[in-house]
Amino acid sequence: MKNRVLSIFLMLCLTVSSTALLGGCNKAGAVKESEGEKEEEKLMVVEVATPATGNIEVQGEFSGSLEYADEISVFPKLSGEITKANFEEGDFVTEGSLLFSIDDDAYQISVKTAQAAYDVAKTTKDKQVGALQMNRDSAVNQVLTAQEGVEKVQASCDLYSEQYHILESQMQDLYDKKHDLEDDKDSAEKKLKKAKKALSDAKSSGASDADLAALRTNVNTIKSSISTIENTIDTVENSQKQLESSMASMGFNRETNIYSLNQAVRSADLAQESLQYHDAVTAPTTIASADATVKQAEAGVESASLQLSYTQVTAPVSGYIKKKNVEEHDIASPGNAAYVITGDDTVNAVFEVPEATLKMIEPGQKVSIDRNGEIFDARVTELSQTPADSGLFEIKAAVNDPEKKLATGTSVKVSTRTTHVENVLSVPVNCVYYSGGESYVYAVDDGNIVRKIMVTTGLYDKDSIEIKDGLSTDMRVVTTWSSRLRDGLKVEVSGGPVVSVLDKYDYNAVANIDSLKMDNGELTVGAGSYLPQ
């Protein structure tokens, strides 16, 4: 019916639009063309919003009827021996009163066992954290020790280098001195040669004895000088040999220290790498594993505690005990009603749901009852596990009606949660467009250019829709609908607050069309999926 109305509505809209276009084509064609050019020149102003992280909850609406809660069956959630049954048939009980108790010895032990496992996990974690800290302190000490070793070896290398340079300087002085002595020797030998020739010439010429004696003395003096120079050269050469030996030893020591320095630097690097690996991998991995163990043990405590709480069965509503099916020392069974309570004028809302929806509803879940616009709170008290002839499953919810405004036999609208997701990325539903079976949004980049972003959508309610893939929280998503929006369009971003289209209109999903949008009071067919009501 809805599709049919929609089809008629679309045909009317298209007919009216076509007639208007044909009638005004000749009169206003040039004007519209001029206005279109001006509109293209003016930047479109859009509003944007960033995707938010939150919960989406879908409320299902069902038709129901009101009836007296004649019977509310109370079923135990676990098996065990009944240790105490507090009420008899005909007694009045208030909501929350303890109806009966189940032997809790085994469940107490389970709680203690789970608590002990939690304590062990917590203690183990504390020890692991302590050990990690000790290992880190040790690694830090190794780094400091290695760095100190590098400094010491570096100082030793510097000292050997300084001493080696001193020896080199001394060796150079000896080389210079030897060179000077050799020059002196050459000069003396030349003088000796001249002196000998002078003596020989004197003898030949018959010089006096005194002159010959003087010449001989000069020759001997020069010979003595040469001998002294040669001795000095020998001394210098011996000193050179000693220095060469000392330099060789010093050079070996220096090379040894350089090797030791390289080893010390490598040790320091390894110690630093070990510390970094500890901080980046070992510690986080160990702590994460310990945290997981603690959380698992904590969940075990919660589960055991929950099972223990099931040993104390309370009245879900106030009323009279119509039937008592258990006695002390009986064995409680989850499949057998222990008590049947008739409400104290309590009214039930009865409605039917498909099997898939039944699996999503829990006992005690909140229900909203709408009777002619007045809302009443209710809670689920009974979930049928057997389908009716219609194939649907019956659900009963006890209605909170202290002023007795509701009359049995009347029809009501029932709303309750049917599915939900938590901590998901979402945007307003009117931001998402659909075409050819694909979903997309328009986002504005840093240069205020519109970009078409393909997205994968999930659950949605009347306000928000889940974005599974395609967006991040820092993107600016366009919330302004317009048929002019397209990829690559330059726009102006409004500086005002972001207002969802949902604040103005109520939308329902429409199938088999791109979209219907309300823009400045006109219904426009475009890329979207919502129909104003």
Short mmCIF file of C-alpha atoms in Angstrom, two decimals:
data_model
loop_
_atom_site.label_atom_id
_atom_site.label_comp_id
_atom_site.label_asym_id
_atom_site.label_seq_id
_atom_site.Cartn_x
_atom_site.Cartn_y
_atom_site.Cartn_z
CA MET A 1 0.00 0.00 0.00
CA LYS A 2 2.81 2.35 0.97
CA ASN A 3 4.65 1.67 -2.31
CA ARG A 4 1.47 2.25 -4.21
CA VAL A 5 0.81 5.61 -2.54
CA LEU A 6 4.42 6.53 -3.13
CA SER A 7 4.20 5.64 -6.83
CA ILE A 8 1.05 7.77 -7.26
CA PHE A 9 2.71 10.61 -5.35
CA LEU A 10 5.77 10.47 -7.61
CA MET A 11 3.64 10.42 -10.76
CA LEU A 12 1.71 13.49 -9.56
CA CYS A 13 4.94 15.30 -8.72
CA LEU A 14 6.48 14.48 -12.09
CA THR A 15 3.28 15.43 -13.95
CA VAL A 16 3.03 18.79 -12.18
CA SER A 17 6.73 19.42 -12.73
CA SER A 18 6.49 18.55 -16.43
CA THR A 19 3.45 20.79 -16.93
CA ALA A 20 5.15 23.67 -15.19
CA LEU A 21 8.26 23.23 -17.27
CA LEU A 22 6.33 23.09 -20.57
CA GLY A 23 4.12 26.05 -19.70
CA GLY A 24 6.91 28.32 -18.66
CA CYS A 25 9.56 27.25 -21.14
CA ASN A 26 8.99 30.04 -23.67
CA LYS A 27 8.41 32.79 -21.13
CA ALA A 28 11.16 32.32 -18.63
CA GLY A 29 13.87 30.34 -20.45
CA ALA A 30 16.30 33.21 -20.85
CA VAL A 31 15.71 34.46 -17.27
CA LYS A 32 16.35 31.01 -15.76
CA GLU A 33 19.50 30.62 -17.81
CA SER A 34 20.80 33.95 -16.49
CA GLU A 35 19.84 33.09 -12.91
CA GLY A 36 21.54 29.67 -13.27
CA GLU A 37 24.77 31.31 -14.37
CA LYS A 38 24.71 33.65 -11.36
CA GLU A 39 23.93 30.75 -9.04
CA GLU A 40 26.93 28.80 -10.39
CA GLU A 41 29.16 31.80 -9.75
CA LYS A 42 28.04 32.05 -6.12
CA LEU A 43 29.50 29.39 -3.80
CA MET A 44 26.95 27.12 -2.20
CA VAL A 45 26.93 27.34 1.61
CA VAL A 46 26.86 23.95 3.33
CA GLU A 47 26.79 22.78 6.91
CA VAL A 48 29.15 20.02 8.04
CA ALA A 49 29.57 17.67 10.98
CA THR A 50 32.23 15.22 12.01
CA PRO A 51 31.35 11.54 12.49
CA ALA A 52 30.68 10.65 16.12
CA THR A 53 31.29 7.49 18.11
CA GLY A 54 28.35 6.21 20.12
CA ASN A 55 25.55 3.67 20.44
CA ILE A 56 22.67 3.04 18.08
CA GLU A 57 19.56 1.40 19.41
CA VAL A 58 16.66 0.33 17.21
CA GLN A 59 13.21 0.35 18.72
CA GLY A 60 10.70 -2.06 17.28
CA GLU A 61 7.00 -1.14 17.32
CA PHE A 62 4.29 -3.78 17.68
CA SER A 63 0.55 -3.89 18.08
CA GLY A 64 -0.59 -5.24 21.43
CA SER A 65 -3.53 -5.55 23.74
CA LEU A 66 -4.04 -5.15 27.46
CA GLU A 67 -5.21 -7.91 29.77
CA TYR A 68 -5.07 -8.64 33.45
CA ALA A 69 -1.91 -10.40 34.52
CA ASP A 70 -3.84 -13.36 35.85
CA GLU A 71 -0.85 -15.58 36.10
CA ILE A 72 2.85 -14.88 36.32
CA SER A 73 4.89 -18.05 36.47
CA VAL A 74 8.15 -17.88 38.36
CA PHE A 75 10.82 -20.23 37.00
CA PRO A 76 14.16 -20.88 38.69
CA LYS A 77 17.19 -20.23 36.48
CA LEU A 78 19.18 -23.18 37.79
CA SER A 79 18.70 -26.61 39.35
CA GLY A 80 19.26 -27.48 42.99
CA GLU A 81 17.69 -28.50 46.26
CA ILE A 82 15.22 -25.98 47.67
CA THR A 83 16.32 -25.06 51.20
CA LYS A 84 13.50 -22.69 52.05
CA ALA A 85 10.10 -21.74 50.59
CA ASN A 86 8.74 -18.59 52.25
CA PHE A 87 5.17 -18.18 50.98
CA GLU A 88 2.06 -20.34 50.76
CA GLU A 89 -0.88 -20.23 48.41
CA GLY A 90 -3.10 -17.24 49.11
CA ASP A 91 -0.28 -15.14 50.61
CA PHE A 92 0.28 -11.62 49.26
CA VAL A 93 3.82 -10.84 48.13
CA THR A 94 5.44 -7.58 47.13
CA GLU A 95 7.81 -7.21 44.21
CA GLY A 96 11.32 -8.28 45.24
CA SER A 97 10.20 -10.53 48.12
CA LEU A 98 12.27 -13.71 48.49
CA LEU A 99 10.04 -16.57 47.33
CA PHE A 100 12.44 -19.45 47.88
CA SER A 101 16.11 -20.31 48.17
CA ILE A 102 18.14 -23.00 46.40
CA ASP A 103 21.06 -24.76 48.07
CA ASP A 104 23.99 -22.49 47.29
CA ASP A 105 26.92 -24.51 48.70
CA ALA A 106 28.27 -25.47 45.28
CA TYR A 107 27.77 -21.95 43.96
CA GLN A 108 29.51 -20.45 47.00
CA ILE A 109 32.45 -22.74 46.26
CA SER A 110 32.39 -21.64 42.62
CA VAL A 111 32.51 -18.00 43.69
CA LYS A 112 35.42 -18.69 46.06
CA THR A 113 37.24 -20.68 43.38
CA ALA A 114 36.72 -17.90 40.85
CA GLN A 115 37.80 -15.31 43.41
CA ALA A 116 40.94 -17.34 44.18
CA ALA A 117 41.73 -17.56 40.46
CA TYR A 118 41.29 -13.80 40.22
CA ASP A 119 43.57 -13.22 43.21
CA VAL A 120 46.22 -15.47 41.67
CA ALA A 121 45.95 -13.66 38.35
CA LYS A 122 46.20 -10.29 40.08
CA THR A 123 49.18 -11.40 42.18
CA THR A 124 50.88 -12.89 39.13
CA LYS A 125 50.38 -9.66 37.25
CA ASP A 126 51.83 -7.63 40.14
CA LYS A 127 54.86 -9.94 40.24
CA GLN A 128 55.31 -9.69 36.49
CA VAL A 129 55.11 -5.90 36.66
CA GLY A 130 57.69 -5.93 39.48
CA ALA A 131 59.96 -8.25 37.51
CA LEU A 132 59.61 -6.04 34.45
CA GLN A 133 60.64 -3.04 36.52
CA MET A 134 63.65 -4.91 37.90
CA ASN A 135 64.64 -6.00 34.40
CA ARG A 136 64.31 -2.45 33.19
CA ASP A 137 66.41 -1.10 36.05
CA SER A 138 69.04 -3.73 35.21
CA ALA A 139 68.93 -2.75 31.54
CA VAL A 140 69.31 0.92 32.46
CA ASN A 141 72.32 0.06 34.66
CA GLN A 142 73.84 -1.92 31.80
CA VAL A 143 73.41 1.08 29.52
CA LEU A 144 75.04 3.41 32.07
CA THR A 145 77.88 0.94 32.73
CA ALA A 146 78.49 0.51 29.02
CA GLN A 147 78.51 4.26 28.51
CA GLU A 148 80.99 4.67 31.38
CA GLY A 149 83.18 1.97 29.77
CA VAL A 150 83.09 3.86 26.50
CA GLU A 151 84.16 7.05 28.25
CA LYS A 152 87.06 5.31 30.06
CA VAL A 153 88.35 3.57 26.94
CA GLN A 154 87.95 6.79 24.97
CA ALA A 155 90.07 8.62 27.58
CA SER A 156 92.72 5.89 27.37
CA CYS A 157 92.74 6.12 23.58
CA ASP A 158 93.13 9.89 23.77
CA LEU A 159 96.06 9.49 26.19
CA TYR A 160 97.83 6.95 23.95
CA SER A 161 97.27 9.17 20.93
CA GLU A 162 98.71 12.16 22.76
CA GLN A 163 101.78 10.17 23.89
CA TYR A 164 102.26 8.75 20.40
CA HIS A 165 102.22 12.26 18.94
CA ILE A 166 104.88 13.28 21.49
CA LEU A 167 107.10 10.37 20.39
CA GLU A 168 106.54 11.31 16.78
CA SER A 169 107.67 14.85 17.59
CA GLN A 170 110.77 13.53 19.39
CA MET A 171 111.56 11.24 16.47
CA GLN A 172 111.31 14.18 14.10
CA ASP A 173 113.75 16.14 16.29
CA LEU A 174 116.24 13.23 16.12
CA TYR A 175 115.86 13.05 12.34
CA ASP A 176 116.57 16.77 12.11
CA LYS A 177 119.54 16.52 14.47
CA LYS A 178 121.03 13.57 12.56
CA HIS A 179 120.61 15.47 9.31
CA ASP A 180 122.45 18.46 10.79
CA LEU A 181 125.28 16.19 12.09
CA GLU A 182 125.63 14.55 8.71
CA ASP A 183 125.91 18.00 7.14
CA ASP A 184 128.56 18.91 9.75
CA LYS A 185 130.45 15.66 8.99
CA ASP A 186 130.41 16.36 5.25
CA SER A 187 131.74 19.84 5.89
CA ALA A 188 134.47 18.51 8.22
CA GLU A 189 135.51 15.85 5.73
CA LYS A 190 135.89 18.52 3.06
CA LYS A 191 138.02 20.57 5.48
CA LEU A 192 140.05 17.45 6.27
CA LYS A 193 140.68 16.85 2.59
CA LYS A 194 141.89 20.41 2.15
CA ALA A 195 144.02 20.20 5.28
CA LYS A 196 145.66 16.99 4.08
CA LYS A 197 146.37 18.55 0.69
CA ALA A 198 147.86 21.61 2.35
CA LEU A 199 150.11 19.37 4.47
CA SER A 200 151.16 17.39 1.38
CA ASP A 201 151.88 20.56 -0.57
CA ALA A 202 153.91 21.94 2.35
CA LYS A 203 156.01 18.85 2.50
CA SER A 204 156.67 19.04 -1.22
CA SER A 205 157.63 22.66 -1.05
CA GLY A 206 160.01 22.12 1.84
CA ALA A 207 158.05 24.01 4.45
CA SER A 208 159.54 24.48 7.85
CA ASP A 209 158.98 22.04 10.61
CA ALA A 210 156.90 24.56 12.48
CA ASP A 211 154.57 25.03 9.55
CA LEU A 212 154.29 21.30 9.02
CA ALA A 213 153.58 20.79 12.72
CA ALA A 214 150.78 23.37 12.53
CA LEU A 215 149.31 21.71 9.46
CA ARG A 216 149.46 18.28 11.13
CA THR A 217 147.74 19.68 14.23
CA ASN A 218 144.94 21.10 12.02
CA VAL A 219 144.49 17.71 10.31
CA ASN A 220 144.30 15.92 13.65
CA THR A 221 141.84 18.49 15.03
CA ILE A 222 139.56 18.00 12.05
CA LYS A 223 139.81 14.21 12.39
CA SER A 224 138.89 14.52 16.07
CA SER A 225 135.91 16.70 15.19
CA ILE A 226 134.74 14.16 12.61
CA SER A 227 135.10 11.37 15.16
CA THR A 228 133.01 13.35 17.65
CA ILE A 229 130.35 13.94 15.02
CA GLU A 230 130.26 10.24 14.13
CA ASN A 231 129.90 9.30 17.80
CA THR A 232 127.08 11.78 18.16
CA ILE A 233 125.41 10.35 15.04
CA ASP A 234 125.67 6.87 16.58
CA THR A 235 124.07 8.19 19.75
CA VAL A 236 121.24 9.77 17.75
CA GLU A 237 120.68 6.58 15.77
CA ASN A 238 120.50 4.56 19.01
CA SER A 239 117.98 7.06 20.33
CA GLN A 240 115.98 6.69 17.11
CA LYS A 241 115.94 2.94 17.50
CA GLN A 242 114.69 3.27 21.08
CA LEU A 243 112.02 5.74 20.00
CA GLU A 244 110.96 3.46 17.14
CA SER A 245 110.59 0.62 19.61
CA SER A 246 108.61 2.86 21.98
CA MET A 247 106.39 4.10 19.11
CA ALA A 248 105.76 0.55 17.94
CA SER A 249 104.72 -0.42 21.45
CA MET A 250 102.66 2.75 21.83
CA GLY A 251 101.01 2.20 18.45
CA PHE A 252 100.09 -1.35 19.38
CA ASN A 253 98.60 -0.13 22.65
CA ARG A 254 96.71 2.58 20.81
CA GLU A 255 95.26 0.11 18.26
CA THR A 256 94.34 -2.22 21.12
CA ASN A 257 92.50 0.60 22.84
CA ILE A 258 90.73 1.56 19.62
CA TYR A 259 89.52 -2.04 19.32
CA SER A 260 88.43 -1.94 22.96
CA LEU A 261 86.64 1.36 22.26
CA ASN A 262 84.74 -0.20 19.36
CA GLN A 263 83.75 -3.13 21.56
CA ALA A 264 82.64 -0.78 24.31
CA VAL A 265 80.56 1.26 21.87
CA ARG A 266 78.97 -1.94 20.53
CA SER A 267 78.20 -3.08 24.08
CA ALA A 268 76.60 0.29 24.80
CA ASP A 269 74.53 0.06 21.61
CA LEU A 270 73.40 -3.47 22.48
CA ALA A 271 72.47 -2.40 26.01
CA GLN A 272 70.48 0.53 24.61
CA GLU A 273 68.74 -1.70 22.05
CA SER A 274 67.89 -4.19 24.80
CA LEU A 275 66.35 -1.39 26.88
CA GLN A 276 64.35 -0.12 23.91
CA TYR A 277 63.08 -3.62 23.08
CA HIS A 278 62.06 -4.08 26.71
CA ASP A 279 60.07 -0.84 26.68
CA ALA A 280 58.54 -1.33 23.23
CA VAL A 281 57.84 -5.09 23.14
CA THR A 282 58.58 -7.15 26.23
CA ALA A 283 56.87 -4.96 28.83
CA PRO A 284 53.70 -4.10 26.79
CA THR A 285 53.24 -7.72 25.67
CA THR A 286 53.69 -9.12 29.17
CA ILE A 287 51.37 -6.55 30.75
CA ALA A 288 48.72 -7.04 28.03
CA SER A 289 48.80 -10.80 28.59
CA ALA A 290 48.58 -10.33 32.36
CA ASP A 291 45.70 -7.87 31.98
CA ALA A 292 43.83 -10.35 29.77
CA THR A 293 44.30 -13.08 32.37
CA VAL A 294 43.06 -10.77 35.13
CA LYS A 295 40.01 -9.74 33.07
CA GLN A 296 39.22 -13.36 32.30
CA ALA A 297 39.45 -14.22 36.00
CA GLU A 298 37.31 -11.20 36.86
CA ALA A 299 34.69 -12.36 34.36
CA GLY A 300 34.80 -15.75 36.08
CA VAL A 301 34.03 -14.08 39.43
CA GLU A 302 31.14 -12.14 37.89
CA SER A 303 29.74 -15.27 36.25
CA ALA A 304 29.99 -17.31 39.46
CA SER A 305 28.44 -14.45 41.45
CA LEU A 306 25.59 -14.24 38.98
CA GLN A 307 24.95 -17.97 39.29
CA LEU A 308 25.00 -17.57 43.07
CA SER A 309 22.40 -14.77 42.88
CA TYR A 310 20.09 -17.15 41.01
CA THR A 311 19.82 -19.24 44.18
CA GLN A 312 17.66 -16.48 45.69
CA VAL A 313 14.42 -16.35 43.69
CA THR A 314 12.32 -13.21 44.22
CA ALA A 315 8.83 -12.16 43.18
CA PRO A 316 8.91 -10.27 39.87
CA VAL A 317 5.68 -8.40 40.71
CA SER A 318 3.38 -7.78 43.64
CA GLY A 319 0.32 -10.03 43.91
CA TYR A 320 -1.17 -13.14 45.43
CA ILE A 321 0.29 -16.62 45.39
CA LYS A 322 -2.07 -18.62 43.23
CA LYS A 323 -0.07 -21.80 43.12
CA LYS A 324 2.96 -23.14 44.95
CA ASN A 325 4.64 -26.05 43.18
CA VAL A 326 7.70 -26.51 45.40
CA GLU A 327 8.45 -27.52 48.96
CA GLU A 328 11.60 -27.59 51.01
CA HIS A 329 14.06 -30.31 49.85
CA ASP A 330 12.39 -30.48 46.42
CA ILE A 331 14.70 -30.19 43.42
CA ALA A 332 14.15 -26.96 41.52
CA SER A 333 14.18 -27.22 37.74
CA PRO A 334 14.41 -24.35 35.23
CA GLY A 335 11.70 -25.98 33.14
CA ASN A 336 9.08 -26.11 35.93
CA ALA A 337 7.27 -23.11 37.41
CA ALA A 338 7.91 -22.92 41.15
CA TYR A 339 5.26 -20.30 41.93
CA VAL A 340 2.34 -18.76 40.05
CA ILE A 341 1.45 -15.19 41.07
CA THR A 342 -1.73 -13.35 40.15
CA GLY A 343 -1.21 -9.59 39.87
CA ASP A 344 -2.84 -7.14 42.25
CA ASP A 345 -4.91 -5.64 39.42
CA THR A 346 -1.72 -5.73 37.40
CA VAL A 347 -2.20 -5.23 33.66
CA ASN A 348 -0.14 -7.04 31.07
CA ALA A 349 0.60 -5.81 27.58
CA VAL A 350 0.54 -8.80 25.26
CA PHE A 351 2.18 -8.61 21.83
CA GLU A 352 3.67 -10.98 19.26
CA VAL A 353 7.06 -10.86 17.53
CA PRO A 354 8.94 -12.96 14.94
CA GLU A 355 11.44 -15.55 16.15
CA ALA A 356 14.45 -13.41 15.17
CA THR A 357 13.14 -10.53 17.31
CA LEU A 358 12.32 -12.88 20.18
CA LYS A 359 16.01 -13.78 20.45
CA MET A 360 16.88 -10.12 20.97
CA ILE A 361 14.45 -9.53 23.87
CA GLU A 362 15.27 -10.47 27.46
CA PRO A 363 13.18 -10.91 30.63
CA GLY A 364 13.05 -7.64 32.55
CA GLN A 365 13.68 -5.56 29.42
CA LYS A 366 12.06 -2.13 29.40
CA VAL A 367 8.96 -1.70 27.24
CA SER A 368 7.07 1.49 26.35
CA ILE A 369 3.27 1.34 26.09
CA ASP A 370 1.47 4.05 24.07
CA ARG A 371 -2.25 4.41 24.71
CA ASN A 372 -3.73 7.38 22.82
CA GLY A 373 -0.48 9.32 23.15
CA GLU A 374 0.01 8.64 26.88
CA ILE A 375 3.12 6.62 27.61
CA PHE A 376 3.39 3.92 30.31
CA ASP A 377 6.46 2.00 31.39
CA ALA A 378 6.47 -1.79 31.40
CA ARG A 379 8.91 -4.66 31.72
CA VAL A 380 8.99 -8.02 29.98
CA THR A 381 7.84 -10.80 32.32
CA GLU A 382 7.25 -13.72 29.99
CA LEU A 383 8.65 -14.92 26.67
CA SER A 384 6.81 -17.71 24.94
CA GLN A 385 9.03 -20.37 23.39
CA THR A 386 6.16 -21.88 21.38
CA PRO A 387 4.87 -20.06 18.30
CA ALA A 388 1.21 -19.24 17.91
CA ASP A 389 -0.82 -20.27 14.86
CA SER A 390 0.40 -17.09 13.17
CA GLY A 391 4.00 -18.29 13.51
CA LEU A 392 4.77 -15.42 15.91
CA PHE A 393 5.85 -15.68 19.53
CA GLU A 394 3.86 -14.11 22.36
CA ILE A 395 5.50 -11.74 24.85
CA LYS A 396 3.96 -10.37 28.03
CA ALA A 397 5.07 -7.19 29.78
CA ALA A 398 3.82 -6.01 33.18
CA VAL A 399 2.63 -2.38 32.86
CA ASN A 400 3.30 0.21 35.55
CA ASP A 401 -0.11 1.85 35.95
CA PRO A 402 -0.46 2.96 39.61
CA GLU A 403 -3.41 5.27 38.82
CA LYS A 404 -5.31 2.47 37.05
CA LYS A 405 -5.78 4.45 33.85
CA LEU A 406 -5.57 1.48 31.53
CA ALA A 407 -8.51 -0.75 30.77
CA THR A 408 -8.15 -4.35 29.69
CA GLY A 409 -9.22 -5.34 26.22
CA THR A 410 -7.90 -2.16 24.60
CA SER A 411 -5.28 -1.99 21.87
CA VAL A 412 -1.95 -0.27 22.46
CA LYS A 413 1.28 0.43 20.59
CA VAL A 414 4.23 -1.41 22.14
CA SER A 415 7.83 -0.22 21.67
CA THR A 416 10.95 -1.99 22.85
CA ARG A 417 14.57 -2.42 21.84
CA THR A 418 15.04 -5.06 19.16
CA THR A 419 18.71 -4.64 18.33
CA HIS A 420 21.61 -2.29 19.09
CA VAL A 421 25.31 -1.69 18.51
CA GLU A 422 27.75 0.07 20.82
CA ASN A 423 30.76 2.34 20.28
CA VAL A 424 30.34 2.62 16.52
CA LEU A 425 31.10 5.46 14.11
CA SER A 426 27.93 7.19 12.95
CA VAL A 427 26.59 10.21 11.06
CA PRO A 428 23.09 11.69 10.77
CA VAL A 429 20.94 9.47 8.57
CA ASN A 430 20.23 12.29 6.14
CA CYS A 431 23.95 12.55 5.29
CA VAL A 432 23.94 9.21 3.46
CA TYR A 433 22.99 8.97 -0.20
CA TYR A 434 22.20 5.82 -2.18
CA SER A 435 22.65 5.04 -5.86
CA GLY A 436 22.90 1.79 -7.75
CA GLY A 437 22.89 -0.24 -4.54
CA GLU A 438 25.87 1.70 -3.12
CA SER A 439 26.04 4.16 -0.24
CA TYR A 440 28.05 7.37 -0.14
CA VAL A 441 28.39 10.70 1.64
CA TYR A 442 29.76 14.07 0.66
CA ALA A 443 32.71 15.39 2.67
CA VAL A 444 34.56 18.70 2.48
CA ASP A 445 38.36 18.65 2.38
CA ASP A 446 40.75 21.31 3.73
CA GLY A 447 40.36 23.33 0.56
CA ASN A 448 36.52 23.33 0.90
CA ILE A 449 36.20 21.00 -2.08
CA VAL A 450 33.36 18.46 -1.94
CA ARG A 451 34.51 14.83 -2.15
CA LYS A 452 32.21 11.87 -2.78
CA ILE A 453 33.14 9.16 -0.25
CA MET A 454 31.84 5.61 -0.67
CA VAL A 455 30.82 4.12 2.68
CA THR A 456 29.60 0.85 4.13
CA THR A 457 26.57 1.38 6.37
CA GLY A 458 25.14 -0.71 9.17
CA LEU A 459 22.42 -0.30 11.75
CA TYR A 460 20.42 2.93 11.83
CA ASP A 461 17.71 4.59 13.87
CA LYS A 462 15.68 7.74 13.23
CA ASP A 463 18.67 9.99 13.93
CA SER A 464 21.94 8.17 13.18
CA ILE A 465 23.32 5.50 10.88
CA GLU A 466 26.33 3.28 11.55
CA ILE A 467 29.34 3.76 9.24
CA LYS A 468 31.36 0.54 9.10
CA ASP A 469 33.92 1.68 6.55
CA GLY A 470 34.90 4.76 4.57
CA LEU A 471 34.99 7.56 7.17
CA SER A 472 37.16 8.67 10.07
CA THR A 473 36.33 10.97 12.98
CA ASP A 474 38.31 13.90 11.54
CA MET A 475 36.36 14.12 8.28
CA ARG A 476 33.87 16.94 7.68
CA VAL A 477 30.66 15.38 6.36
CA VAL A 478 28.14 17.57 4.55
CA THR A 479 24.77 17.61 6.36
CA THR A 480 23.12 20.04 3.92
CA TRP A 481 21.11 18.31 1.19
CA SER A 482 21.15 19.80 -2.29
CA SER A 483 20.81 18.45 -5.79
CA ARG A 484 23.79 20.66 -6.72
CA LEU A 485 26.22 18.65 -4.59
CA ARG A 486 28.78 16.75 -6.63
CA ASP A 487 32.35 15.56 -6.36
CA GLY A 488 34.85 18.40 -6.91
CA LEU A 489 32.38 21.23 -6.18
CA LYS A 490 33.87 24.28 -4.41
CA VAL A 491 31.67 25.28 -1.45
CA GLU A 492 31.57 27.63 1.52
CA VAL A 493 31.31 25.97 4.95
CA SER A 494 28.77 27.58 7.24
CA GLY A 495 30.19 28.89 10.53
CA GLY A 496 26.95 28.22 12.42
CA PRO A 497 26.03 25.11 14.44
CA VAL A 498 25.43 21.88 12.58
CA VAL A 499 21.67 21.12 12.42
CA SER A 500 20.47 17.75 11.22
CA VAL A 501 17.71 17.68 8.67
CA LEU A 502 15.97 15.38 11.12
CA ASP A 503 15.45 18.38 13.42
CA LYS A 504 13.02 19.73 10.82
CA TYR A 505 11.47 16.64 9.22
CA ASP A 506 10.55 13.09 10.04
CA TYR A 507 11.71 10.55 7.44
CA ASN A 508 10.84 6.97 6.58
CA ALA A 509 12.89 4.72 4.36
CA VAL A 510 11.75 4.53 0.75
CA ALA A 511 12.55 1.62 -1.58
CA ASN A 512 13.23 1.55 -5.32
CA ILE A 513 13.98 5.29 -5.72
CA ASP A 514 17.07 7.35 -5.10
CA SER A 515 15.45 9.87 -2.74
CA LEU A 516 12.83 12.49 -2.07
CA LYS A 517 14.08 15.64 -0.33
CA MET A 518 12.44 18.76 1.08
CA ASP A 519 14.46 21.80 -0.11
CA ASN A 520 13.05 25.30 0.61
CA GLY A 521 9.56 23.88 0.85
CA GLU A 522 9.73 22.03 -2.49
CA LEU A 523 9.72 18.28 -2.89
CA THR A 524 12.76 17.31 -4.98
CA VAL A 525 13.70 13.95 -6.45
CA GLY A 526 17.41 13.37 -5.89
CA ALA A 527 20.07 11.05 -4.50
CA GLY A 528 18.88 9.93 -1.07
CA SER A 529 16.51 7.57 0.67
CA TYR A 530 14.00 9.53 2.76
CA LEU A 531 10.43 10.68 2.27
CA PRO A 532 8.99 13.61 4.33
CA GLN A 533 5.72 12.75 5.97
#
